Short mmCIF file of C-alpha atoms in Angstrom, two decimals:
data_model
loop_
_atom_site.label_atom_id
_atom_site.label_comp_id
_atom_site.label_asym_id
_atom_site.label_seq_id
_atom_site.Cartn_x
_atom_site.Cartn_y
_atom_site.Cartn_z
CA MET A 1 -27.56 34.63 -29.94
CA LEU A 2 -25.97 33.10 -26.90
CA ASP A 3 -24.45 30.52 -29.20
CA GLU A 4 -22.89 33.26 -31.32
CA ALA A 5 -21.46 34.92 -28.23
CA GLY A 6 -19.57 31.72 -27.48
CA PHE A 7 -21.67 30.95 -24.41
CA VAL A 8 -22.29 27.33 -25.42
CA ILE A 9 -18.68 26.75 -26.29
CA GLN A 10 -17.62 28.22 -22.96
CA SER A 11 -20.07 26.07 -21.01
CA GLU A 12 -18.96 22.98 -22.94
CA ARG A 13 -15.38 23.71 -21.93
CA MET A 14 -16.48 24.26 -18.34
CA GLN A 15 -18.32 20.95 -18.38
CA SER A 16 -15.32 19.18 -19.83
CA ASP A 17 -12.95 20.76 -17.28
CA TRP A 18 -15.36 19.85 -14.55
CA ALA A 19 -15.63 16.27 -15.87
CA ALA A 20 -11.83 15.92 -16.06
CA GLU A 21 -11.47 17.33 -12.53
CA ASN A 22 -14.13 14.92 -11.26
CA LEU A 23 -12.32 12.00 -12.89
CA GLN A 24 -9.09 13.10 -11.21
CA VAL A 25 -10.82 13.33 -7.81
CA ILE A 26 -12.35 9.88 -8.32
CA ARG A 27 -8.96 8.42 -9.27
CA THR A 28 -7.32 9.98 -6.19
CA LEU A 29 -10.05 8.70 -3.87
CA MET A 30 -9.91 5.21 -5.36
CA GLU A 31 -6.13 5.12 -4.95
CA ARG A 32 -6.48 6.39 -1.39
CA SER A 33 -8.87 3.57 -0.67
CA ALA A 34 -6.97 0.80 -2.43
CA LEU A 35 -3.29 1.70 -2.52
CA TYR A 36 -0.72 2.38 0.15
CA ARG A 37 0.63 5.81 -0.82
CA ARG A 38 3.20 6.76 1.79
CA ALA A 39 6.59 7.71 0.30
CA LEU A 40 8.71 4.57 0.46
CA ALA A 41 12.10 6.10 -0.39
CA PRO A 42 12.90 7.36 3.15
CA ILE A 43 11.73 4.05 4.64
CA MET A 44 13.79 1.94 2.24
CA LEU A 45 16.88 4.12 2.69
CA THR A 46 16.62 4.05 6.49
CA VAL A 47 16.10 0.28 6.60
CA GLY A 48 18.98 -0.14 4.15
CA VAL A 49 21.32 2.01 6.23
CA ILE A 50 20.34 0.09 9.40
CA GLY A 51 20.98 -3.23 7.58
CA SER A 52 24.36 -2.06 6.25
CA LEU A 53 25.48 -0.69 9.62
CA ALA A 54 24.40 -3.93 11.27
CA GLY A 55 26.43 -5.85 8.67
CA PHE A 56 29.57 -3.81 9.47
CA ALA A 57 28.95 -4.19 13.19
CA ALA A 58 28.54 -7.97 12.84
CA PHE A 59 31.76 -8.08 10.80
CA TYR A 60 33.78 -6.21 13.43
CA LEU A 61 32.15 -7.86 16.44
CA GLU A 62 32.89 -11.26 14.87
CA SER A 63 29.82 -13.10 16.14
CA ARG A 64 31.05 -16.64 16.59
CA SER A 65 27.94 -18.60 17.43
CA VAL A 66 24.64 -19.29 15.72
CA PRO A 67 22.51 -17.95 18.64
CA THR A 68 24.50 -14.68 18.67
CA PHE A 69 23.99 -14.32 14.92
CA ILE A 70 20.23 -14.93 15.22
CA VAL A 71 19.69 -12.59 18.18
CA PHE A 72 21.82 -9.89 16.55
CA TRP A 73 19.79 -9.94 13.31
CA LEU A 74 16.45 -10.28 15.09
CA VAL A 75 17.26 -7.14 17.09
CA THR A 76 18.34 -5.40 13.86
CA GLY A 77 15.04 -6.43 12.23
CA GLY A 78 13.12 -5.12 15.25
CA VAL A 79 14.95 -1.78 15.11
CA ALA A 80 14.30 -1.48 11.34
CA LEU A 81 10.61 -2.34 11.80
CA GLY A 82 10.21 0.14 14.66
CA THR A 83 11.95 2.92 12.72
CA SER A 84 9.77 2.26 9.64
CA PHE A 85 6.69 2.41 11.86
CA LEU A 86 7.74 5.82 13.20
CA LEU A 87 8.51 7.14 9.70
CA VAL A 88 5.10 6.05 8.37
CA ARG A 89 3.40 7.59 11.40
CA ARG A 90 5.24 10.87 10.91
CA GLN A 91 4.30 10.97 7.20
CA SER A 92 0.62 10.31 7.89
CA MET A 93 0.55 12.96 10.67
CA ARG A 94 2.19 15.49 8.35
CA GLU A 95 -0.45 14.84 5.68
CA GLY A 96 -3.25 14.94 8.24
CA GLU A 97 -4.40 11.42 7.37
CA PRO A 98 -5.12 8.53 9.74
CA PHE A 99 -2.10 6.31 10.35
CA TRP A 100 -3.95 3.01 10.57
CA SER A 101 -5.80 3.53 7.28
CA PRO A 102 -7.33 0.58 5.35
CA PRO A 103 -4.38 0.39 2.87
CA THR A 104 -1.85 0.46 5.76
CA ARG A 105 -3.84 -2.31 7.44
CA ARG A 106 -3.82 -4.40 4.26
CA VAL A 107 -0.08 -3.92 3.77
CA ALA A 108 0.59 -4.88 7.41
CA LEU A 109 -1.62 -7.98 7.13
CA ALA A 110 0.10 -9.02 3.88
CA LEU A 111 3.55 -8.58 5.43
CA ALA A 112 2.75 -10.35 8.68
CA PRO A 113 2.50 -14.11 7.84
CA PRO A 114 5.92 -14.57 6.14
CA LEU A 115 7.62 -12.30 8.70
CA VAL A 116 6.08 -14.23 11.60
CA VAL A 117 7.17 -17.54 10.03
CA GLY A 118 10.72 -16.15 9.65
CA PHE A 119 10.71 -15.11 13.30
CA LEU A 120 9.39 -18.51 14.43
CA LEU A 121 12.06 -20.35 12.42
CA ALA A 122 14.71 -18.30 14.23
CA VAL A 123 13.10 -19.07 17.59
CA LEU A 124 13.06 -22.77 16.67
CA VAL A 125 16.81 -22.75 16.02
CA LEU A 126 17.45 -20.73 19.19
CA VAL A 127 15.41 -23.12 21.33
CA SER A 128 17.20 -26.13 19.83
CA SER A 129 20.52 -24.46 20.53
CA PHE A 130 19.73 -23.69 24.19
CA ALA A 131 18.20 -27.14 24.73
CA GLU A 132 21.38 -28.61 23.20
CA ARG A 133 19.41 -30.78 20.82
CA GLY A 134 20.14 -31.32 17.13
CA TRP A 135 19.26 -28.51 14.74
CA PRO A 136 15.73 -28.68 13.28
CA PHE A 137 17.41 -27.75 9.95
CA GLU A 138 20.84 -26.56 8.87
CA PRO A 139 21.29 -23.14 10.58
CA LYS A 140 23.31 -21.89 7.61
CA ALA A 141 20.08 -22.04 5.58
CA LEU A 142 18.46 -19.49 7.91
CA PRO A 143 19.67 -16.27 6.16
CA GLY A 144 18.47 -17.71 2.84
CA LEU A 145 15.09 -18.66 4.35
CA TRP A 146 14.76 -15.18 5.86
CA MET A 147 15.45 -13.61 2.46
CA ILE A 148 12.91 -15.87 0.72
CA LEU A 149 10.24 -15.17 3.34
CA TYR A 150 10.95 -11.43 3.36
CA GLY A 151 10.72 -11.46 -0.45
CA CYS A 152 7.35 -13.25 -0.22
CA ALA A 153 6.17 -10.67 2.34
CA ILE A 154 7.10 -7.78 0.03
CA CYS A 155 5.48 -9.50 -2.98
CA SER A 156 2.22 -9.94 -1.02
CA ALA A 157 2.26 -6.34 0.23
CA GLY A 158 3.06 -5.24 -3.33
CA PHE A 159 -0.53 -5.98 -4.35
CA PHE A 160 -1.54 -2.94 -2.27
CA MET A 161 1.40 -0.74 -3.23
CA ALA A 162 3.10 0.67 -6.30
CA ARG A 163 3.84 -2.19 -8.68
CA GLY A 164 7.64 -1.84 -8.71
CA ILE A 165 8.09 -3.08 -5.18
CA ARG A 166 7.14 -6.64 -6.15
CA PHE A 167 10.34 -6.75 -8.20
CA LEU A 168 12.29 -6.04 -5.00
CA GLY A 169 10.47 -8.94 -3.32
CA LEU A 170 11.38 -11.22 -6.20
CA LEU A 171 15.03 -10.13 -5.94
CA PHE A 172 15.08 -10.93 -2.21
CA SER A 173 13.61 -14.39 -2.81
CA LEU A 174 16.10 -15.09 -5.62
CA CYS A 175 18.98 -13.98 -3.38
CA GLY A 176 17.65 -16.33 -0.70
CA LEU A 177 17.56 -19.24 -3.14
CA LEU A 178 21.09 -18.41 -4.27
CA SER A 179 22.28 -18.21 -0.67
CA ILE A 180 20.79 -21.64 0.14
CA SER A 181 22.26 -23.12 -3.06
CA LEU A 182 25.73 -21.78 -2.24
CA GLY A 183 25.37 -23.03 1.34
CA SER A 184 24.72 -26.54 0.05
CA LEU A 185 28.01 -26.48 -1.90
CA ASP A 186 30.01 -26.72 1.35
CA LEU A 187 32.43 -24.01 0.27
CA ASP A 188 35.43 -23.54 2.48
CA PHE A 189 34.33 -20.21 4.01
CA PRO A 190 33.82 -19.29 7.64
CA THR A 191 30.01 -19.75 7.47
CA LEU A 192 28.96 -17.00 9.91
CA LEU A 193 31.13 -14.45 8.14
CA VAL A 194 29.50 -15.31 4.80
CA ALA A 195 26.06 -15.24 6.42
CA ASN A 196 26.69 -11.74 7.83
CA ILE A 197 27.96 -10.51 4.45
CA CYS A 198 24.84 -11.96 2.75
CA MET A 199 22.56 -10.26 5.28
CA ALA A 200 24.34 -6.90 4.89
CA ALA A 201 24.32 -7.16 1.08
CA THR A 202 20.60 -7.95 0.86
CA PHE A 203 18.90 -6.30 3.84
CA GLY A 204 21.36 -3.40 3.59
CA GLY A 205 22.42 -3.14 -0.05
CA LEU A 206 19.16 -4.03 -1.81
CA HIS A 207 17.14 -1.67 0.39
CA VAL A 208 19.57 1.21 -0.17
CA ALA A 209 19.60 0.58 -3.95
CA TYR A 210 15.79 0.49 -4.12
CA GLY A 211 15.56 3.53 -1.83
CA VAL A 212 17.87 5.54 -4.14
CA TYR A 213 15.81 4.44 -7.17
CA LEU A 214 12.60 5.53 -5.42
CA TYR A 215 14.13 8.79 -4.26
CA PHE A 216 14.39 9.91 -7.89
CA THR A 217 11.27 8.27 -9.33
CA GLU A 218 8.75 8.95 -6.53
CA LYS A 219 9.36 12.71 -6.71
CA LYS A 220 8.75 12.67 -10.48
CA LYS A 221 5.48 10.80 -9.98
CA ILE A 222 4.28 13.36 -7.44
CA ALA A 223 5.27 16.23 -9.76
CA ALA A 224 3.47 14.64 -12.76
CA MET B 1 -20.95 18.34 -27.57
CA ASN B 2 -24.09 16.32 -27.16
CA PRO B 3 -25.97 17.80 -24.17
CA GLU B 4 -27.76 14.45 -23.78
CA THR B 5 -24.55 12.96 -22.37
CA PHE B 6 -24.48 15.50 -19.56
CA LEU B 7 -28.16 14.95 -18.78
CA GLN B 8 -27.61 11.19 -18.54
CA LEU B 9 -25.30 11.58 -15.50
CA ASP B 10 -26.76 9.76 -12.52
CA ARG B 11 -28.05 12.45 -10.13
CA VAL B 12 -27.71 10.16 -7.10
CA ILE B 13 -23.97 9.64 -7.66
CA HIS B 14 -23.34 13.13 -9.02
CA GLU B 15 -23.45 14.86 -5.62
CA LYS B 16 -19.91 15.53 -4.30
CA GLY B 17 -20.23 13.63 -1.02
CA ARG B 18 -21.91 10.58 -2.54
CA LEU B 19 -19.37 10.53 -5.40
CA GLY B 20 -16.62 10.36 -2.77
CA ILE B 21 -18.33 7.45 -1.01
CA MET B 22 -18.86 5.59 -4.28
CA SER B 23 -15.22 6.17 -5.34
CA LEU B 24 -13.81 4.82 -2.08
CA LEU B 25 -16.12 1.81 -2.14
CA ALA B 26 -15.38 1.06 -5.80
CA ALA B 27 -11.74 0.40 -4.93
CA SER B 28 -12.31 -1.84 -1.91
CA PRO B 29 -14.55 -4.83 -1.22
CA ASP B 30 -15.88 -3.06 1.88
CA VAL B 31 -14.99 -0.03 3.97
CA ALA B 32 -15.81 0.65 7.62
CA PHE B 33 -18.10 3.59 8.40
CA THR B 34 -15.36 5.27 10.47
CA ASP B 35 -12.79 4.86 7.68
CA LEU B 36 -15.20 6.46 5.18
CA ARG B 37 -15.86 9.31 7.61
CA ASP B 38 -12.13 9.93 8.21
CA ALA B 39 -11.16 9.65 4.54
CA LEU B 40 -13.85 12.06 3.38
CA GLY B 41 -13.77 14.39 6.39
CA MET B 42 -17.55 14.16 6.87
CA THR B 43 -19.59 14.30 10.04
CA ASP B 44 -21.39 11.14 11.20
CA GLY B 45 -24.78 12.68 10.40
CA ASN B 46 -23.81 13.85 6.94
CA LEU B 47 -22.30 10.49 6.04
CA THR B 48 -25.34 8.62 7.37
CA THR B 49 -27.65 10.75 5.20
CA HIS B 50 -25.61 10.10 2.05
CA ILE B 51 -25.35 6.39 2.82
CA ARG B 52 -29.11 6.19 3.26
CA THR B 53 -29.67 7.90 -0.11
CA LEU B 54 -27.30 5.47 -1.83
CA GLN B 55 -28.92 2.55 -0.01
CA GLU B 56 -32.40 3.63 -1.14
CA ALA B 57 -31.12 3.79 -4.73
CA GLY B 58 -29.91 0.20 -4.32
CA TYR B 59 -26.25 1.16 -4.86
CA LEU B 60 -24.89 0.38 -1.44
CA SER B 61 -25.37 -2.26 1.24
CA VAL B 62 -24.62 -1.86 4.92
CA ALA B 63 -23.53 -4.72 7.17
CA LYS B 64 -23.42 -4.52 10.95
CA SER B 65 -21.19 -6.86 12.94
CA PHE B 66 -18.95 -6.91 16.02
CA GLN B 67 -15.18 -6.64 16.18
CA ASN B 68 -13.48 -7.04 19.55
CA ASN B 69 -16.91 -6.70 21.21
CA ARG B 70 -17.44 -3.32 19.52
CA PRO B 71 -20.06 -2.69 16.84
CA LEU B 72 -18.62 -2.39 13.35
CA THR B 73 -20.59 -0.96 10.42
CA THR B 74 -19.20 -1.67 6.97
CA CYS B 75 -20.44 -0.48 3.59
CA SER B 76 -20.00 -2.08 0.20
CA LEU B 77 -21.25 -1.50 -3.31
CA THR B 78 -24.02 -3.72 -4.66
CA ALA B 79 -23.82 -5.10 -8.22
CA GLN B 80 -26.25 -2.35 -9.24
CA GLY B 81 -24.03 0.25 -7.56
CA LYS B 82 -20.91 -1.03 -9.34
CA LYS B 83 -22.70 -0.82 -12.68
CA ALA B 84 -24.07 2.66 -11.97
CA PHE B 85 -20.59 3.87 -10.96
CA ALA B 86 -18.99 2.35 -14.07
CA ASP B 87 -21.66 4.02 -16.25
CA TYR B 88 -21.06 7.35 -14.49
CA ILE B 89 -17.28 7.14 -15.14
CA ASN B 90 -17.91 6.20 -18.80
CA LEU B 91 -20.14 9.24 -19.24
CA LEU B 92 -17.54 11.55 -17.66
CA GLU B 93 -14.90 10.13 -20.01
CA GLN B 94 -17.25 10.65 -22.96
CA ILE B 95 -17.72 14.31 -21.99
CA VAL B 96 -13.94 14.81 -21.81
CA GLN B 97 -13.37 12.96 -25.11
CA GLN B 98 -16.11 14.84 -26.94
CA ASN B 99 -14.67 18.18 -25.88
CA ARG B 100 -11.17 17.10 -26.94
CA GLY B 101 -12.64 16.18 -30.34
CA ASN B 102 -14.29 19.61 -30.63
CA LYS B 103 -11.04 21.50 -29.92
#
């Protein structure tokens, strides 16, 4: 009788809905545990704008020495890192989630080694410059090395983030390789000018381009 | 739909709180007690009770260590727990599939 009244069918549907909802909750929890889920578009756009502005500033200020170039871009990197930190913190506070969550920790740990190596390479060149010794390596290779290391950092962090970001890391590393290859050709360019343009194009341009791409795709993903 | 499928669901995992713990642990090698508590919004006592139940079922192992001179409790799934969780997910998927087939 209950069967005829559709009771069983109704309860089957309820069970199925419940099962589908449970699967969705499980998926969300697993992603929360494993993947870094903060919106990256605002971070990428902000870092890109900072990189581009720094590129214009370097162009107009006409930094003429290697130490000035290094300090200028290290400060820019520090500002970009600090701003990203604040943006991530604001997002996590808005969503009522802990800032230093396991995925954030994993992303930070994956980013750290290549970024620290890039920083130490810059310090090495700076120290050699102030001690008036020979360069440990050609300083014009530094922007390329920074790009390669930054690309490696993003690729490593990409294992704990949305998959697309690893492509950005690969692009950075390829740009770094290209920059080093062009540097070895001894082209007749004012080297620091080219280096500043390379830095603005990659740390500014690539970030802005990826940020714009994410701005349109991330919203769709959330809506889906 | 075969009601047997529904009855096969693991009662230990099926409870909402424990399902949350299992889901978080299934995606990470290990998770700190405090991270589990914050992610699931549970009280210390509630989480401890659920962890104990999962431990008694052999699904979860607890390791105690020190980090920066402070005690650190981490939880991870055992091989048995991973299998039980995978079976649970498979059964849920079967329930959804069966109902889609009936529509």
